[in-house]
Coordinates of C-alpha atoms and ligand atoms in Angstrom, one line a residue:
Chain N
M1269 CA -16.6 10.6 -8.4
H1270 CA -15.6 14.3 -9.0
L1271 CA -14.4 13.8 -12.4
D1272 CA -14.1 17.4 -13.2
H1273 CA -13.3 18.8 -9.9
H1274 CA -9.9 20.5 -9.7
H1275 CA -8.2 20.1 -6.1
D1276 CA -5.9 22.7 -4.7
G1277 CA -2.9 20.8 -3.0
P1278 CA -2.3 17.2 -3.3
A1279 CA -5.1 15.0 -4.6
A1280 CA -7.3 13.4 -1.8
V1281 CA -9.7 11.4 -3.9
S1282 CA -8.0 8.7 -5.7
A1283 CA -10.2 8.0 -8.7
D1284 CA -10.0 11.7 -9.7
A1285 CA -9.2 11.9 -13.5
H1286 CA -7.2 15.2 -13.1
R1287 CA -4.1 15.9 -11.3
P1288 CA -3.9 18.8 -8.7
D1289 CA -2.7 21.2 -11.4
G1290 CA -5.8 20.4 -13.5
S1291 CA -4.1 18.1 -16.1
H1292 CA -5.5 15.0 -17.2
R1293 CA -3.7 12.0 -15.3
A1294 CA -2.4 8.9 -16.9
L1295 CA -4.4 5.9 -17.7
R1296 CA -3.9 3.3 -14.9
I1297 CA -4.1 -0.5 -15.9
G1298 CA -3.7 -3.1 -13.2
L1299 CA -2.4 -6.6 -14.0
G1300 CA -3.2 -9.4 -11.4
G1301 CA -3.4 -13.2 -11.4
P1302 CA -1.7 -16.3 -9.8
V1303 CA 2.0 -16.6 -9.1
G1304 CA 4.2 -17.2 -12.2
S1305 CA 1.3 -16.7 -14.8
G1306 CA 3.4 -14.2 -16.8
K1307 CA 2.4 -10.8 -15.4
T1308 CA 6.0 -9.5 -15.4
A1309 CA 6.7 -11.0 -18.7
T1310 CA 3.6 -9.2 -20.1
V1311 CA 4.3 -6.1 -18.6
A1312 CA 7.9 -6.2 -20.0
A1313 CA 6.6 -7.2 -23.5
L1314 CA 4.0 -4.2 -23.3
C1315 CA 6.6 -1.7 -22.4
R1316 CA 8.7 -2.8 -25.4
A1317 CA 5.7 -2.6 -27.7
L1318 CA 4.5 0.8 -26.5
R1319 CA 7.4 2.6 -25.2
D1320 CA 8.1 4.4 -28.5
E1321 CA 4.5 5.8 -28.9
L1322 CA 3.6 6.4 -25.3
S1323 CA 5.0 7.9 -22.2
L1324 CA 4.9 4.8 -19.7
A1325 CA 5.8 3.9 -16.1
V1326 CA 5.4 0.7 -14.1
V1327 CA 4.7 0.1 -10.5
T1328 CA 5.4 -3.6 -9.2
N1329 CA 4.0 -5.1 -5.9
D1330 CA 6.4 -7.6 -4.7
I1331 CA 5.6 -9.8 -1.8
Y1332 CA 9.0 -10.1 -0.2
T1333 CA 11.5 -9.2 -2.8
R1334 CA 12.1 -6.6 -5.3
E1335 CA 12.5 -9.3 -8.0
D1336 CA 9.8 -8.1 -10.4
A1337 CA 11.1 -4.6 -10.3
E1338 CA 14.7 -5.8 -10.7
F1339 CA 13.7 -8.0 -13.6
L1340 CA 12.3 -5.2 -15.4
L1341 CA 15.4 -3.2 -14.8
R1342 CA 17.7 -5.8 -15.8
E1343 CA 15.8 -6.2 -19.0
A1344 CA 16.0 -2.3 -19.4
V1345 CA 12.4 -2.2 -20.8
L1346 CA 12.1 1.4 -19.3
P1347 CA 14.5 3.8 -17.6
P1348 CA 14.9 2.9 -13.9
E1349 CA 13.2 6.3 -13.0
R1350 CA 10.0 5.1 -14.4
I1351 CA 9.9 1.6 -12.5
T1352 CA 8.8 1.8 -8.7
A1353 CA 8.4 -1.2 -6.3
V1354 CA 5.8 -1.1 -3.5
E1355 CA 6.2 -3.3 -0.4
T1356 CA 2.9 -5.1 0.5
G1357 CA 3.6 -6.6 4.0
A1358 CA 2.8 -10.2 3.0
C1359 CA -0.7 -9.3 1.7
P1360 CA -0.6 -8.4 -2.0
H1361 CA -4.3 -8.2 -2.4
T1362 CA -4.5 -5.8 0.5
A1363 CA -2.3 -3.4 -1.3
I1364 CA -4.3 -3.4 -4.5
R1365 CA -7.8 -3.5 -3.1
D1366 CA -8.4 -2.8 0.5
D1367 CA -5.7 -0.5 1.3
I1368 CA -4.4 1.2 -1.9
S1369 CA -2.5 4.3 -0.3
A1370 CA 1.0 3.0 -1.0
N1371 CA 0.2 2.2 -4.7
L1372 CA -1.5 5.5 -5.1
E1373 CA 1.4 7.3 -3.8
A1374 CA 3.6 5.4 -6.2
V1375 CA 1.5 6.3 -9.2
E1376 CA 1.3 10.0 -8.3
D1377 CA 5.0 10.2 -7.5
L1378 CA 5.7 8.7 -10.9
E1379 CA 3.6 11.3 -12.5
D1380 CA 5.1 14.1 -10.6
E1381 CA 8.8 13.0 -11.2
V1382 CA 8.8 11.6 -14.8
G1383 CA 5.5 12.8 -16.1
P1384 CA 3.5 13.7 -17.9
L1385 CA 2.6 10.1 -18.5
D1386 CA 0.0 8.4 -20.8
L1387 CA -0.1 5.0 -19.1
I1388 CA 1.0 3.5 -15.8
L1389 CA 1.0 -0.2 -15.5
V1390 CA 0.4 -1.7 -11.9
E1391 CA 1.5 -5.3 -11.4
S1392 CA 0.1 -7.1 -8.3
G1393 CA 2.2 -9.6 -6.5
G1394 CA 1.1 -13.1 -7.5
D1395 CA -2.1 -14.1 -5.6
N1396 CA -5.1 -16.3 -5.7
L1397 CA -8.2 -16.3 -7.9
T1398 CA -10.1 -13.7 -5.8
A1399 CA -7.7 -10.8 -6.0
T1400 CA -8.8 -7.9 -8.0
F1401 CA -7.9 -4.2 -8.0
S1402 CA -9.8 -1.4 -6.6
K1403 CA -11.5 1.2 -8.9
G1404 CA -9.9 3.9 -6.7
L1405 CA -6.5 2.6 -7.8
V1406 CA -6.8 1.4 -11.5
D1407 CA -9.0 2.3 -14.4
A1408 CA -9.0 -1.0 -16.1
Q1409 CA -7.6 -4.4 -14.9
I1410 CA -6.1 -7.5 -16.8
F1411 CA -6.1 -10.8 -15.0
V1412 CA -3.3 -13.2 -16.2
I1413 CA -3.7 -17.0 -15.9
D1414 CA -1.7 -19.6 -17.9
V1415 CA -2.5 -22.9 -19.4
A1416 CA 0.0 -24.7 -17.1
G1417 CA -2.0 -23.9 -13.9
G1418 CA -4.6 -26.3 -14.9
D1419 CA -7.2 -25.8 -17.8
D1420 CA -10.2 -25.8 -15.3
I1421 CA -9.3 -22.3 -14.1
P1422 CA -11.7 -20.5 -16.3
R1423 CA -14.4 -22.9 -15.1
K1424 CA -13.7 -22.3 -11.5
G1425 CA -14.3 -18.6 -12.1
G1426 CA -13.8 -16.1 -9.3
P1427 CA -13.7 -12.3 -9.4
G1428 CA -10.5 -12.1 -11.2
V1429 CA -11.5 -14.4 -14.2
T1430 CA -15.1 -13.2 -14.1
T1431 CA -14.9 -9.4 -13.7
A1432 CA -11.4 -8.5 -15.2
D1433 CA -11.7 -6.0 -18.3
L1434 CA -9.5 -8.5 -20.1
L1435 CA -8.5 -12.1 -19.3
I1436 CA -5.2 -13.3 -20.6
V1437 CA -4.6 -17.0 -20.9
N1438 CA -0.9 -17.1 -21.3
K1439 CA 1.7 -19.7 -22.2
T1440 CA -0.3 -21.3 -24.9
D1441 CA 3.0 -22.8 -26.4
L1442 CA 3.0 -25.0 -23.4
A1443 CA -0.5 -26.5 -23.9
P1444 CA 0.4 -29.7 -25.6
Y1445 CA 3.1 -30.5 -23.0
V1446 CA 0.7 -30.1 -20.0
G1447 CA -2.4 -31.5 -21.7
S1448 CA -4.5 -28.4 -21.5
D1449 CA -7.5 -28.1 -23.8
L1450 CA -7.5 -24.6 -25.0
A1451 CA -11.0 -24.9 -26.7
R1452 CA -12.5 -25.9 -23.4
M1453 CA -10.7 -22.9 -21.5
A1454 CA -12.1 -20.6 -24.2
A1455 CA -15.6 -22.0 -23.7
D1456 CA -15.6 -21.9 -20.0
A1457 CA -14.3 -18.4 -20.1
K1458 CA -17.0 -17.4 -22.4
V1459 CA -19.6 -18.7 -20.0
Q1460 CA -18.0 -16.8 -17.0
R1461 CA -17.4 -13.6 -18.8
A1462 CA -20.1 -13.2 -21.5
E1463 CA -19.1 -10.4 -23.8
L1464 CA -15.9 -9.4 -21.8
P1465 CA -12.8 -10.1 -23.9
V1466 CA -10.3 -12.9 -23.6
V1467 CA -6.9 -13.1 -25.2
F1468 CA -4.9 -16.4 -25.5
Q1469 CA -1.2 -15.5 -25.7
S1470 CA 2.2 -17.0 -26.0
L1471 CA 5.0 -14.6 -25.3
R1472 CA 7.3 -17.3 -26.9
G1473 CA 5.3 -17.0 -30.1
E1474 CA 5.7 -14.6 -33.1
A1475 CA 2.5 -12.6 -32.2
G1476 CA 3.7 -12.2 -28.5
V1477 CA 1.9 -9.4 -26.7
A1478 CA 0.4 -7.7 -29.8
A1479 CA -3.3 -8.5 -29.1
V1480 CA -3.0 -7.2 -25.5
A1481 CA -1.0 -4.2 -26.7
D1482 CA -3.9 -3.3 -29.2
W1483 CA -6.4 -3.7 -26.2
V1484 CA -4.5 -1.3 -24.3
R1485 CA -4.3 1.2 -27.2
E1486 CA -8.1 1.0 -27.3
R1487 CA -8.5 1.8 -23.7
L1488 CA -6.0 4.6 -24.0
A1489 CA -8.0 6.2 -27.0
A1490 CA -11.3 6.0 -25.0
W1491 CA -9.5 7.5 -21.9
T1492 CA -8.2 10.5 -23.7
A1493 CA -11.3 10.9 -25.8
Chain O
M100 CA -19.1 15.2 17.0
S101 CA -19.4 11.5 17.5
R102 CA -17.3 9.3 19.8
A103 CA -17.8 6.6 17.3
A104 CA -15.6 8.3 14.9
L105 CA -12.8 6.8 17.1
L106 CA -13.8 3.2 16.0
V107 CA -13.5 4.2 12.4
L108 CA -10.1 5.7 12.9
A109 CA -8.7 3.0 15.1
D110 CA -10.0 0.2 13.0
G111 CA -7.2 -2.0 11.6
R112 CA -8.7 -1.8 8.2
F113 CA -8.7 2.0 8.0
P114 CA -6.9 2.2 4.7
A115 CA -3.8 4.2 5.7
G116 CA -1.0 1.7 4.8
G117 CA -0.2 0.3 8.3
H118 CA -0.5 -3.3 6.9
A119 CA 2.8 -3.2 5.2
H120 CA 4.5 -2.4 8.4
S121 CA 5.6 -4.5 11.4
G122 CA 6.6 -1.9 14.0
G123 CA 10.0 -3.7 14.4
A124 CA 8.5 -7.1 14.8
E125 CA 10.2 -8.4 11.7
A126 CA 13.5 -7.6 12.9
A127 CA 13.0 -8.8 16.4
V128 CA 11.4 -12.1 15.1
K129 CA 14.6 -12.7 13.0
A130 CA 17.0 -11.8 15.9
G131 CA 15.1 -14.3 18.2
R132 CA 13.7 -11.7 20.4
I133 CA 10.2 -12.6 19.7
T134 CA 9.6 -16.4 19.4
G135 CA 6.0 -16.7 20.8
A136 CA 3.2 -15.0 22.5
E137 CA 5.2 -14.1 25.6
G138 CA 7.9 -12.5 23.7
L139 CA 5.3 -10.6 21.6
E140 CA 3.8 -9.3 24.8
S141 CA 7.2 -8.1 26.3
F142 CA 8.2 -6.5 22.9
C143 CA 4.8 -4.6 22.8
R144 CA 5.2 -3.6 26.3
G145 CA 8.5 -2.1 25.6
R146 CA 7.1 -0.4 22.5
L147 CA 4.0 1.0 24.1
H148 CA 6.2 2.7 26.9
T149 CA 8.6 4.3 24.4
T150 CA 7.4 4.8 20.9
G151 CA 3.8 4.4 21.8
L152 CA 4.0 7.1 24.6
V153 CA 5.8 9.4 22.3
S154 CA 3.3 9.0 19.5
A155 CA 0.5 9.3 21.7
A156 CA 1.7 12.5 23.2
L157 CA 2.3 14.0 19.7
A158 CA -1.0 13.0 18.6
A159 CA -2.9 14.4 21.6
A160 CA -0.8 17.6 21.1
A161 CA -1.9 17.9 17.7
V162 CA -5.4 17.6 18.6
L163 CA -5.0 20.4 21.2
G164 CA -3.8 22.8 18.3
V165 CA 0.0 22.7 18.9
D166 CA 1.6 23.8 15.7
P167 CA 2.0 20.8 13.3
R168 CA 5.3 22.0 12.0
Q169 CA 6.7 22.2 15.5
L170 CA 5.3 18.8 16.3
N171 CA 6.9 17.4 13.2
E172 CA 10.2 18.6 14.2
A173 CA 9.6 17.2 17.8
A174 CA 8.9 13.9 16.1
D175 CA 12.1 14.1 14.1
A176 CA 14.1 14.8 17.1
R177 CA 12.6 11.8 18.9
T178 CA 13.2 9.5 16.0
P179 CA 17.0 8.8 15.6
S180 CA 16.9 6.3 12.9
P181 CA 16.4 7.7 9.4
A182 CA 14.9 4.5 8.2
L183 CA 12.2 5.0 11.0
R184 CA 11.9 8.7 10.1
A185 CA 11.2 7.9 6.5
A186 CA 8.6 5.2 7.5
A187 CA 6.8 7.5 9.7
R188 CA 6.6 10.2 7.1
K189 CA 5.4 7.7 4.5
L190 CA 2.8 6.4 6.8
G191 CA 1.8 10.0 7.7
R192 CA 1.2 10.8 4.0
Q193 CA -0.8 7.8 3.5
L194 CA -2.9 8.6 6.6
M195 CA -3.3 12.0 5.4
R196 CA -4.7 10.8 2.2
A197 CA -7.3 8.6 4.0
A198 CA -8.2 11.4 6.5
R199 CA -8.8 13.8 3.9
A200 CA -11.1 11.6 2.0
T201 CA -12.8 10.6 5.1
W202 CA -13.1 13.9 7.2
P203 CA -12.6 16.7 4.7
S204 CA -11.2 19.8 6.4
A205 CA -9.5 22.9 5.4
E206 CA -6.8 22.3 8.1
L207 CA -5.9 18.9 6.7
D208 CA -5.8 20.4 3.3
A209 CA -3.3 23.0 4.5
V210 CA -1.0 20.5 6.4
A211 CA -1.1 18.3 3.2
T212 CA 0.1 21.0 1.1
E213 CA 2.7 22.2 3.6
F214 CA 4.1 18.6 3.7
P215 CA 3.6 16.9 0.3
K216 CA 5.7 14.1 1.2
G217 CA 4.3 13.5 4.6
A218 CA 4.5 14.6 8.2
H219 CA 5.2 12.0 10.9
Q220 CA 2.2 9.7 11.3
P221 CA 1.3 10.5 14.9
V222 CA 1.0 14.2 14.1
V223 CA -1.2 13.4 11.2
L224 CA -3.1 11.0 13.4
G225 CA -3.9 13.7 15.8
L226 CA -4.9 16.1 13.0
A227 CA -7.1 13.3 11.7
A228 CA -8.7 12.8 15.1
R229 CA -9.2 16.8 15.3
A230 CA -10.9 16.8 11.9
A231 CA -13.2 13.9 13.2
G232 CA -14.3 16.0 16.1
L233 CA -12.5 13.7 18.7
E234 CA -10.6 14.6 21.9
P235 CA -6.9 14.5 22.8
L236 CA -7.4 11.5 24.8
D237 CA -9.1 9.6 21.9
A238 CA -6.0 10.3 19.6
A239 CA -3.6 9.2 22.4
Y240 CA -5.5 6.0 22.8
C241 CA -5.5 5.4 18.9
A242 CA -1.7 6.0 18.7
A243 CA -0.8 4.0 21.8
Y244 CA -3.0 1.1 20.5
E245 CA -1.4 1.2 17.1
S246 CA 2.0 0.9 18.6
V247 CA 1.2 -2.6 19.7
S248 CA -1.6 -3.8 17.4
G249 CA 0.9 -3.5 14.5
P250 CA 3.5 -5.7 15.7
A251 CA 1.0 -8.1 17.1
S252 CA -0.8 -8.7 13.7
A253 CA 2.6 -8.7 11.9
T254 CA 3.9 -11.3 14.4
V255 CA 0.8 -13.5 13.7
R256 CA 2.0 -13.6 9.9
L257 CA 5.6 -14.0 10.6
L258 CA 5.5 -16.8 13.3
S259 CA 2.2 -18.3 12.2
L260 CA 1.5 -17.6 15.9
D261 CA -1.9 -18.5 17.1
P262 CA -4.1 -15.3 16.7
F263 CA -5.9 -15.9 19.9
D264 CA -2.6 -15.8 21.7
A265 CA -1.6 -12.5 20.1
T266 CA -4.9 -11.0 20.8
G267 CA -4.8 -12.1 24.5
A268 CA -1.2 -10.3 24.7
L269 CA -2.8 -7.2 23.5
A270 CA -5.7 -7.5 25.8
R271 CA -3.4 -8.0 28.8
L272 CA -1.7 -4.7 28.0
A273 CA -5.0 -2.7 28.1
P274 CA -4.5 -1.5 31.8
E275 CA -0.9 -0.1 30.7
L276 CA -2.6 1.5 27.5
D277 CA -5.0 3.4 29.7
R278 CA -2.0 4.9 31.7
V279 CA 0.1 5.7 28.7
A280 CA -2.8 7.5 27.1
D281 CA -3.4 9.4 30.2
Q282 CA 0.3 10.3 30.6
A283 CA 0.3 11.3 27.0
V284 CA -2.6 13.8 27.2
E285 CA -1.0 15.4 30.4
A286 CA 2.2 15.8 28.6
A287 CA 0.3 17.2 25.7
R288 CA -1.4 19.9 27.7
R289 CA 1.9 21.0 29.2
A290 CA 3.2 21.2 25.6
V291 CA 0.4 23.8 24.8
D292 CA 2.0 26.2 27.4
E293 CA 5.6 25.2 27.4
G294 CA 6.1 24.1 23.9
P295 CA 6.8 20.7 22.3
D296 CA 10.0 20.4 24.1
S297 CA 8.2 19.3 27.0
L298 CA 6.7 16.3 25.3
P299 CA 8.1 12.8 26.3
A300 CA 11.3 11.6 24.6
A301 CA 11.3 8.0 25.7
S302 CA 13.2 5.9 23.4
A303 CA 14.0 2.3 22.5
P304 CA 17.6 2.1 21.1
L305 CA 17.3 -1.5 20.0
L306 CA 14.1 -0.5 18.0
E307 CA 16.0 2.2 16.1
I308 CA 19.3 0.2 15.5
A309 CA 17.2 -2.9 14.2
A310 CA 15.2 -0.6 12.1
E311 CA 18.5 0.5 10.3
A312 CA 19.5 -3.0 9.8
H313 CA 16.1 -4.2 8.6
A314 CA 15.9 -1.4 6.0
A315 CA 19.0 -2.9 4.4
W316 CA 17.7 -6.5 4.2
P317 CA 17.3 -7.6 0.5
V318 CA 14.4 -10.0 1.2
R319 CA 11.8 -9.0 3.8
L320 CA 8.0 -9.2 4.4
F321 CA 7.4 -5.8 5.9
A322 CA 8.4 -2.3 4.9
S323 CA 9.5 -1.6 8.5
Ligands
GTP575 N1 6.6 -20.9 -22.2 C1 6.2 -19.7 -21.8 N2 6.7 -19.1 -20.7 C2 6.3 -18.0 -20.3 C3 5.4 -17.2 -21.0 N3 5.1 -16.0 -20.3 C4 5.9 -16.0 -19.3 N4 6.8 -17.1 -19.2 C5 7.6 -17.6 -18.1 O1 7.0 -17.9 -17.0 C6 7.8 -17.4 -15.7 C7 7.0 -16.8 -14.8 O2 6.6 -15.4 -15.6 P1 6.6 -14.0 -14.8 O3 6.3 -13.1 -15.9 O4 7.6 -13.8 -13.9 O5 5.3 -14.4 -13.8 P2 4.5 -13.5 -12.8 O6 3.2 -13.7 -13.1 O7 5.0 -12.0 -13.1 O8 5.1 -14.2 -11.5 P3 4.8 -13.4 -10.1 O9 5.1 -12.0 -10.2 O10 5.9 -14.3 -9.3 O11 3.5 -13.8 -9.6 C8 8.9 -17.0 -16.3 O12 9.9 -17.9 -16.5 C9 8.6 -16.5 -17.7 O13 9.7 -16.3 -18.7 C10 4.9 -17.8 -22.3 O14 4.0 -17.2 -22.9 N5 5.3 -18.9 -22.5
MG576 MG1 5.8 -10.8 -11.5

């Protein structure tokens, strides 16, 4: 929208790339995907990988607890003032797609209170395959599925798998135990996503979140360019 | 301007954060005060004639141009529970964002700057209605209806209540909603001459007390 328009007073237009004082706002990346696929674990690993080179903050969207925020606090991946939990009233996808106001407030408050920030990660509450983030809330979105949820998920497609800027297929370490065929998952994902990237990841493995962290660095370079 | 703007403002999908709040229904369900459609209707009736009336009068007064700062103070004074005051400001801030994007106006910009963390939701609702070219009665209807529609949709989720029963309960409240909206506008017109002290101050102590307890629950579905 008005990418170079500077507002007086609080921002009204969510996707504006500038804050009310005219400075460039942080890049916002959303992480969505089914319950338990590894969103919080990926956020935690990204914080550890990037916190020494970037100024970071996290917004979690829990469905009925503050568990994700509390996990991140317990793991001390970031100082507590950089982690905010949003309450979503039983509808996680509403808060990231149809009515993003509470999340926008959370990201803006983080920038005001602990900024300047380079990057804000917004984790959605675990949801179904149709949940995607509004472009008014995030600049890019990652969809996280895992090999244990069934190796036919990439074939089923749906907006998350098909349109996310990055698809993570997580927990590849479990593939032998649950009988998931990674080659088939990769081929199906290719059909659904054409040129959009896919990362197969195990947070238990040595490489961990490295490939995703590199992708985030690239997005950030493009954002600040 | 257009009357149809009221449909936009009153639409349950208007993106102003209401979906995360139950209007006290979650606490009432847990306490066994709402167990079905009948309980929901009584709960909503009580809320309509207390919180609903006060909110509707505040909103109508804002449309009539009563000073938003004074109205915000009046709303504070009529909301004993700190948790409910915080929720009302949060919702006011969210509504302000949606209203400014929907009906851009210098007046909304000024109030947003004056209350960066939010003014009470009914006050902002009135200002939004004003920016949309609506009448005091429109804003009063919108506030009064929200006071019952929020708990109804939350209860559908909390109790897996039959959605047709919940909607029926709302429809049965319609004649009372008419009366509350009229009363609210009358009070708001008085407030133009006599100041916000003359606005209604009907309160539901149990809603205030339960809201305080609810805010301390570690596990809950709704923010208020
Ligand atoms: N084996 C294995 N387990 C993993 C991996 N990544 C995450 N987990 C585990 O999977 C479980 C769920 O991970 P979370 O990160 O909480 O998943 P989530 O997507 O945030 O879950 P919700 O927020 O509840 O939807 C945890 O026990 C993690 O430790 C992985 O790569 N391999
Ligand atoms: Mg999580």
